[in-house]
Coordinates of C-alpha atoms in Angstrom, one line a residue:
Chain A
M1366 CA 25.2 -10.7 20.5
K1367 CA 23.7 -7.9 18.9
T1368 CA 23.3 -7.8 15.6
N1369 CA 23.8 -4.5 13.3
G1370 CA 20.1 -5.5 11.3
Y1371 CA 16.6 -6.3 12.5
S1372 CA 15.8 -9.9 13.0
R1373 CA 14.8 -11.1 10.3
T1374 CA 10.9 -12.0 11.4
A1375 CA 11.2 -8.1 12.2
V1376 CA 12.0 -6.9 8.7
I1377 CA 9.7 -9.3 7.7
L1378 CA 6.7 -8.0 9.2
H1379 CA 7.8 -4.6 8.6
W1380 CA 7.3 -4.7 4.5
I1381 CA 4.1 -7.2 5.5
L1382 CA 3.1 -3.8 7.4
A1383 CA 4.0 -1.6 4.9
V1384 CA 2.3 -2.7 1.8
S1385 CA -0.9 -3.5 4.0
I1386 CA -1.3 0.3 5.0
F1387 CA -0.3 1.1 1.9
F1388 CA -3.5 -1.4 0.4
L1389 CA -5.7 -0.1 2.9
F1390 CA -4.8 3.8 2.1
I1391 CA -5.2 3.5 -1.8
S1392 CA -8.5 0.7 -1.4
S1393 CA -9.9 2.9 0.7
W1394 CA -10.3 5.6 -1.5
W1395 CA -11.3 3.9 -4.0
M1396 CA -14.3 1.4 -2.2
L1397 CA -15.5 4.7 -0.3
G1398 CA -16.8 6.1 -3.9
L1399 CA -18.6 2.9 -5.1
P1400 CA -22.5 3.1 -4.5
L1401 CA -24.2 3.1 -1.0
P1402 CA -25.0 -0.6 -0.6
T1403 CA -28.7 -2.0 -0.8
K1404 CA -30.5 -5.9 -0.9
E1405 CA -29.3 -5.6 -5.3
I1406 CA -25.9 -3.4 -4.7
Q1407 CA -23.6 -5.1 -3.2
F1408 CA -20.1 -3.4 -4.6
R1409 CA -18.8 -2.4 -1.0
A1410 CA -19.6 -6.2 1.1
F1411 CA -16.0 -7.5 -0.4
P1412 CA -13.9 -4.3 -0.7
F1413 CA -15.1 -3.6 3.1
Q1414 CA -15.0 -6.7 4.2
L1415 CA -11.4 -7.0 3.5
H1416 CA -10.5 -3.8 4.6
K1417 CA -11.7 -5.0 7.8
N1418 CA -10.0 -7.7 8.2
I1419 CA -6.6 -6.5 7.2
G1420 CA -7.0 -4.1 9.7
M1421 CA -7.8 -6.1 12.8
T1422 CA -4.9 -8.4 11.4
L1423 CA -2.3 -5.5 12.0
I1424 CA -4.1 -4.3 15.1
F1425 CA -1.9 -8.1 16.2
V1426 CA 0.8 -7.8 13.6
V1427 CA 1.7 -4.4 15.2
P1428 CA 2.8 -5.6 18.9
L1429 CA 4.4 -8.9 17.7
L1430 CA 6.4 -6.9 15.3
L1431 CA 7.6 -4.5 18.6
Y1432 CA 7.8 -7.6 20.5
V1433 CA 10.3 -9.1 17.9
R1434 CA 11.9 -5.5 17.7
F1435 CA 13.1 -5.5 21.3
K1436 CA 13.3 -8.8 22.1
H1437 CA 16.3 -8.7 19.2
R1438 CA 17.5 -5.2 19.5
P1439 CA 20.1 -4.4 16.7
A1440 CA 23.6 -2.5 17.6
P1441 CA 23.0 1.0 17.9
V1442 CA 23.5 3.4 15.0
P1443 CA 27.6 5.2 15.5
S1444 CA 27.0 8.4 15.8
S1445 CA 28.6 9.5 13.2
H1446 CA 26.0 8.4 11.5
M1447 CA 22.7 10.2 13.1
K1448 CA 23.0 14.0 14.4
P1449 CA 21.3 13.8 17.7
W1450 CA 18.2 15.6 17.0
M1451 CA 17.0 13.2 13.6
H1452 CA 18.0 10.7 16.1
K1453 CA 15.6 11.9 18.6
L1454 CA 12.9 12.8 15.1
A1455 CA 13.1 8.9 13.9
T1456 CA 12.6 8.2 17.5
I1457 CA 9.8 9.8 18.3
D1458 CA 8.7 9.3 14.5
H1459 CA 8.2 5.8 15.1
I1460 CA 6.4 5.9 18.4
I1461 CA 4.1 8.2 16.5
V1462 CA 3.9 5.9 13.9
Y1463 CA 3.8 2.9 16.1
V1464 CA -0.1 4.3 17.7
L1465 CA -1.1 5.7 15.0
I1466 CA -1.7 2.3 13.5
L1467 CA -2.9 0.8 16.9
V1468 CA -5.4 3.8 16.6
T1469 CA -6.3 4.0 13.2
C1470 CA -7.0 -0.3 13.2
I1471 CA -9.1 -0.3 16.8
S1472 CA -10.9 3.1 15.7
G1473 CA -12.4 1.1 12.6
Y1474 CA -13.0 -1.6 13.9
L1475 CA -14.6 0.1 17.1
S1476 CA -16.9 2.5 14.1
S1477 CA -17.6 -1.0 12.0
A1478 CA -18.8 -2.8 15.6
H1479 CA -21.4 0.3 16.2
T1480 CA -23.1 -0.5 12.4
K1481 CA -25.4 -3.3 11.7
W1482 CA -22.3 -4.3 9.4
D1483 CA -21.5 -7.6 11.2
T1484 CA -17.6 -8.8 10.6
T1485 CA -16.6 -12.3 9.4
L1486 CA -12.5 -12.8 10.2
W1487 CA -11.4 -13.7 6.8
W1488 CA -14.2 -15.0 5.9
L1489 CA -14.3 -18.0 8.5
V1490 CA -15.6 -16.9 11.8
D1491 CA -18.3 -14.7 12.4
L1492 CA -17.0 -12.2 15.1
P1493 CA -19.6 -11.7 18.2
R1494 CA -21.3 -8.2 18.4
V1495 CA -19.4 -6.5 20.7
A1496 CA -22.0 -3.5 20.2
A1497 CA -25.8 -2.7 19.5
A1498 CA -25.5 -0.1 16.7
N1499 CA -25.2 3.5 17.1
D1500 CA -24.8 6.2 15.1
D1501 CA -23.5 8.1 17.7
M1502 CA -20.5 6.2 18.4
N1503 CA -19.9 5.3 15.0
E1504 CA -19.7 8.4 13.4
L1505 CA -17.5 9.1 16.6
F1506 CA -15.3 6.0 16.1
S1507 CA -15.5 6.8 12.2
D1508 CA -13.9 10.4 12.9
I1509 CA -11.3 9.1 14.9
H1510 CA -10.3 6.5 12.6
L1511 CA -10.0 9.0 9.8
W1512 CA -7.9 11.9 11.5
A1513 CA -5.6 8.9 12.6
A1514 CA -5.1 7.9 9.4
W1515 CA -4.4 11.0 7.9
G1516 CA -1.9 11.5 10.6
L1517 CA -0.6 8.4 9.4
L1518 CA 0.4 8.9 6.5
A1519 CA 2.1 12.1 7.4
V1520 CA 4.1 10.2 9.8
V1521 CA 5.4 7.7 7.0
A1522 CA 5.8 10.2 4.9
V1523 CA 8.7 11.7 7.2
H1524 CA 9.5 8.2 8.0
I1525 CA 10.2 7.0 4.3
S1526 CA 11.8 10.3 4.0
G1527 CA 14.4 9.3 6.5
A1528 CA 14.6 5.8 4.7
I1529 CA 15.6 7.3 1.4
Y1530 CA 17.5 10.3 3.5
H1531 CA 20.2 7.8 4.6
A1532 CA 19.8 5.6 1.7
F1533 CA 21.0 8.7 -0.6
L1534 CA 24.0 9.1 2.3
N1535 CA 24.5 5.5 2.0
D1536 CA 25.7 5.3 5.7
G1537 CA 24.3 1.7 6.1
I1538 CA 20.9 2.6 8.5
V1539 CA 19.0 1.6 5.8
R1540 CA 19.8 -1.7 4.8
R1541 CA 19.8 -2.5 9.5
M1542 CA 15.7 -3.0 8.1
M1543 CA 17.0 -4.9 4.2
R1544 CA 18.5 -8.5 5.4
W1545 CA 16.6 -11.1 3.7
Chain B
M1463 CA 37.9 14.3 -2.3
T1464 CA 35.7 11.1 -1.4
T1465 CA 33.5 11.5 1.3
R1466 CA 32.8 8.2 3.3
T1467 CA 28.7 8.3 1.6
S1468 CA 30.4 8.3 -1.3
E1469 CA 32.6 5.7 -0.9
N1470 CA 32.0 2.7 -3.1
N1471 CA 33.7 -0.2 -0.8
S1472 CA 32.1 -3.6 0.2
A1473 CA 31.8 -2.4 3.8
T1474 CA 28.8 0.9 2.8
G1475 CA 28.0 -1.0 -0.5
L1476 CA 27.6 1.0 -3.7
A1477 CA 26.5 4.8 -3.7
W1478 CA 24.2 4.3 -6.8
A1479 CA 22.9 1.0 -6.1
S1480 CA 21.5 2.1 -2.4
A1481 CA 19.9 4.8 -4.1
L1482 CA 18.2 3.1 -6.6
G1483 CA 17.5 0.4 -4.4
V1484 CA 15.5 2.3 -1.7
V1485 CA 13.8 4.2 -4.9
V1486 CA 12.6 0.9 -6.0
I1487 CA 11.6 -0.6 -2.9
V1488 CA 9.5 2.7 -1.6
L1489 CA 7.7 2.2 -5.5
G1490 CA 7.9 -1.1 -5.0
I1491 CA 5.7 -1.3 -2.4
F1492 CA 3.4 1.5 -3.7
L1493 CA 2.7 -0.6 -7.2
T1494 CA 2.3 -3.6 -4.7
A1495 CA -1.0 -2.8 -3.5
F1496 CA -2.1 0.0 -6.5
H1497 CA -1.8 -3.6 -8.5
S1498 CA -3.3 -5.2 -6.0
N1499 CA -5.6 -2.4 -6.0
E1500 CA -6.8 -2.9 -9.2
A1501 CA -7.2 -6.5 -9.7
M1502 CA -9.8 -6.4 -6.6
K1503 CA -11.3 -3.3 -8.3
Q1504 CA -12.4 -5.3 -11.6
A1505 CA -13.0 -8.5 -9.4
V1506 CA -15.4 -6.5 -7.7
L1507 CA -17.2 -4.6 -10.6
V1508 CA -17.3 -7.8 -12.5
N1509 CA -18.9 -10.1 -10.2
Y1510 CA -21.6 -7.6 -8.5
M1511 CA -22.5 -5.9 -11.7
P1512 CA -26.1 -7.8 -12.9
E1513 CA -26.1 -8.7 -16.0
S1514 CA -28.4 -6.4 -17.3
G1515 CA -25.7 -3.8 -16.8
Q1516 CA -28.3 -1.7 -15.1
L1517 CA -28.1 -0.5 -11.2
P1518 CA -31.5 0.2 -9.5
A1519 CA -32.1 3.2 -8.3
A1520 CA -29.6 4.6 -6.2
F1521 CA -29.9 4.1 -2.5
C1522 CA -29.6 7.9 -0.5
P1523 CA -31.4 8.7 2.6
E1524 CA -30.7 11.6 4.0
E1525 CA -28.7 10.2 7.1
E1526 CA -25.9 8.2 5.3
L1527 CA -25.4 11.0 3.1
E1528 CA -24.9 13.0 6.2
E1529 CA -22.9 9.8 7.9
E1530 CA -20.4 9.8 4.6
G1531 CA -20.4 13.6 3.8
L1532 CA -21.9 13.1 0.3
S1533 CA -24.8 15.5 -1.3
L1534 CA -27.7 13.4 -3.0
G1535 CA -26.2 14.2 -6.5
E1536 CA -22.9 12.5 -5.2
C1537 CA -24.9 9.1 -3.6
E1538 CA -26.5 9.3 -7.6
Y1539 CA -23.7 9.4 -9.4
M1540 CA -21.9 7.4 -7.6
A1541 CA -24.4 4.5 -9.3
T1542 CA -24.3 5.9 -12.1
H1543 CA -20.3 6.4 -12.4
V1544 CA -20.1 2.2 -11.6
E1545 CA -22.7 1.8 -14.9
G1546 CA -20.6 4.4 -16.8
L1547 CA -17.8 2.2 -16.5
A1548 CA -19.3 -1.2 -17.2
L1549 CA -20.5 0.9 -19.8
S1550 CA -17.3 1.5 -21.2
T1551 CA -15.3 -1.9 -20.5
P1552 CA -15.2 -4.8 -23.0
E1553 CA -15.9 -8.0 -21.8
W1554 CA -12.4 -9.3 -22.1
F1555 CA -10.7 -6.5 -20.7
P1556 CA -11.2 -7.2 -16.4
A1557 CA -9.8 -11.0 -17.0
V1558 CA -6.9 -9.3 -18.7
Q1559 CA -6.6 -6.6 -16.2
I1560 CA -6.9 -9.4 -13.3
W1561 CA -4.0 -11.5 -14.8
L1562 CA -2.0 -8.4 -15.9
A1563 CA -2.4 -6.5 -12.0
G1564 CA -2.0 -9.6 -10.6
I1565 CA 1.1 -10.4 -12.1
G1566 CA 2.4 -6.8 -11.6
A1567 CA 1.3 -6.7 -8.0
L1568 CA 3.8 -9.9 -7.2
L1569 CA 6.5 -8.6 -10.3
A1570 CA 5.6 -5.4 -7.8
F1571 CA 6.3 -7.4 -3.9
I1572 CA 9.5 -9.1 -5.7
S1573 CA 11.1 -5.4 -6.3
V1574 CA 10.9 -4.9 -2.8
I1575 CA 13.7 -7.9 -2.0
V1576 CA 15.2 -7.0 -5.3
G1577 CA 15.7 -3.6 -3.8
G1578 CA 17.2 -4.7 -0.4
A1579 CA 19.6 -6.9 -2.3
L1580 CA 20.4 -3.5 -3.9
V1581 CA 20.5 -1.6 -0.8
N1582 CA 23.0 -4.0 1.0
Y1583 CA 24.5 -4.3 -3.1
K1584 CA 24.7 -7.9 -3.5
S1585 CA 25.7 -8.2 -6.9
A1586 CA 23.6 -11.3 -7.8
A1587 CA 20.8 -8.9 -7.3
N1588 CA 21.5 -6.8 -10.6
I1589 CA 20.4 -10.4 -12.5
P1590 CA 16.9 -10.9 -10.7
A1591 CA 16.8 -6.8 -11.2
V1592 CA 16.9 -6.4 -14.8
V1593 CA 14.3 -9.1 -15.1
V1594 CA 12.2 -8.0 -12.6
F1595 CA 12.8 -4.5 -13.4
G1596 CA 11.9 -5.9 -17.3
G1597 CA 9.2 -7.7 -16.4
L1598 CA 7.3 -4.5 -15.0
L1599 CA 7.9 -2.6 -18.0
L1600 CA 6.5 -5.1 -20.0
I1601 CA 3.3 -5.4 -17.6
D1602 CA 2.5 -1.5 -18.2
A1603 CA 2.9 -2.1 -21.7
A1604 CA 0.5 -4.8 -22.0
Q1605 CA -2.1 -2.6 -19.7
F1606 CA -1.0 0.3 -21.9
A1607 CA -2.2 -1.8 -24.8
A1608 CA -5.1 -3.2 -23.5
V1609 CA -6.7 0.1 -22.2
V1610 CA -5.4 2.2 -25.8
N1611 CA -7.9 -1.2 -26.8
T1612 CA -10.7 0.1 -25.2
G1613 CA -12.7 3.2 -25.0
P1614 CA -12.1 7.0 -24.5
I1615 CA -13.7 6.6 -20.8
L1616 CA -11.7 3.6 -19.6
R1617 CA -8.5 5.4 -21.5
D1618 CA -9.1 8.6 -19.5
I1619 CA -8.7 6.8 -16.2
Y1620 CA -5.7 4.4 -16.9
L1621 CA -3.6 5.8 -19.8
W1622 CA -1.9 8.6 -17.8
N1623 CA -0.5 6.6 -14.6
I1624 CA 0.3 4.0 -16.6
M1625 CA 2.4 5.9 -18.8
L1626 CA 4.2 7.8 -15.8
W1627 CA 4.6 3.6 -14.2
M1628 CA 6.0 2.8 -17.4
L1629 CA 8.9 6.0 -17.6
I1630 CA 9.5 5.0 -13.9
H1631 CA 9.9 1.6 -14.9
L1632 CA 12.1 2.5 -18.1
M1633 CA 14.6 5.0 -15.6
M1634 CA 14.8 2.0 -13.0
L1635 CA 15.8 -0.2 -15.6
C1636 CA 18.3 2.1 -17.6
G1637 CA 19.8 2.9 -14.2
I1638 CA 20.7 -1.1 -13.4
I1639 CA 21.9 -1.7 -16.4
A1640 CA 24.3 1.7 -15.6
G1641 CA 25.1 0.7 -12.5
R1642 CA 26.6 -2.9 -14.1
T1643 CA 28.2 -1.1 -16.3
V1644 CA 29.5 1.5 -13.6
S1645 CA 30.8 -1.1 -11.9
A1646 CA 31.9 -3.6 -14.2
S1647 CA 34.4 -1.0 -15.6
N1648 CA 35.7 -0.4 -12.0

């Protein structure tokens, strides 16, 4: 039987994803203003490791959310609650959000993988190097990471606008993702 | 005439609670990230700053500058900026700020849950909402007081945004109290 809202797991994953994405944006703006690293100047070490770890974790969280989301589909939104163009926009926006999260995280990892800096997964496991240091590849993936992140911010703004619009209408659509 | 969207019945929930709830959720997510970053910022600056408070000469090779899109002046300033922050930060400030930002992050995350309960309108959400919004307001007030007791550089960085959050949390608190009053009188 289809329920009115998303499953609790999907709801929890959605909000963890939301907080993580905002944290990644805010912390990245700050950490890129820290002095470039040397042996003596290590301000960037912790924030960069944390940034990479959260990003790599999201690479797994997004497919998990999608799996849960499609395994437990909520009942469709009544057509009286949403105009067809809005429904189309919401669907397209969701797809772009998921794609851009993955592109941002994967390109970030690949950019880092082409630098001399190693990554320790949550300070527990040293990840093996997947590529030799290569400035051109680092720059390429770094550009993809940057532009995908800006794009993500734009589509997230559309996503949030839609949520606020429906909450102000009080039509019950937002409630589907607010089940604790 | 009432429309479907402005009805205040149990099927759709209360309009004021839905509107307040979604604002609380969006701001709560942003604030969780903001406070967490602040806690990390203070911890990193304290732990990686040499005891002398002086950094060695900034490392600014040309290829790094090109990669980061920085001028030499900007690269040197980034090190000077951190030194300036250390210079203008009283010894007690990072620990206080880490505690306040940590509690703030926790309360902000709880506010997301409270916001969800408001959107779903559960009357049991009223009291926790007052407590959480009041708690966030107290954190802002404590941060404001802490920053006022630092110096002009930190005041310039922090005071305006703490004041903005104070106003937001004050509005949220007034909103939930007014909403409760309206619901009670109905």
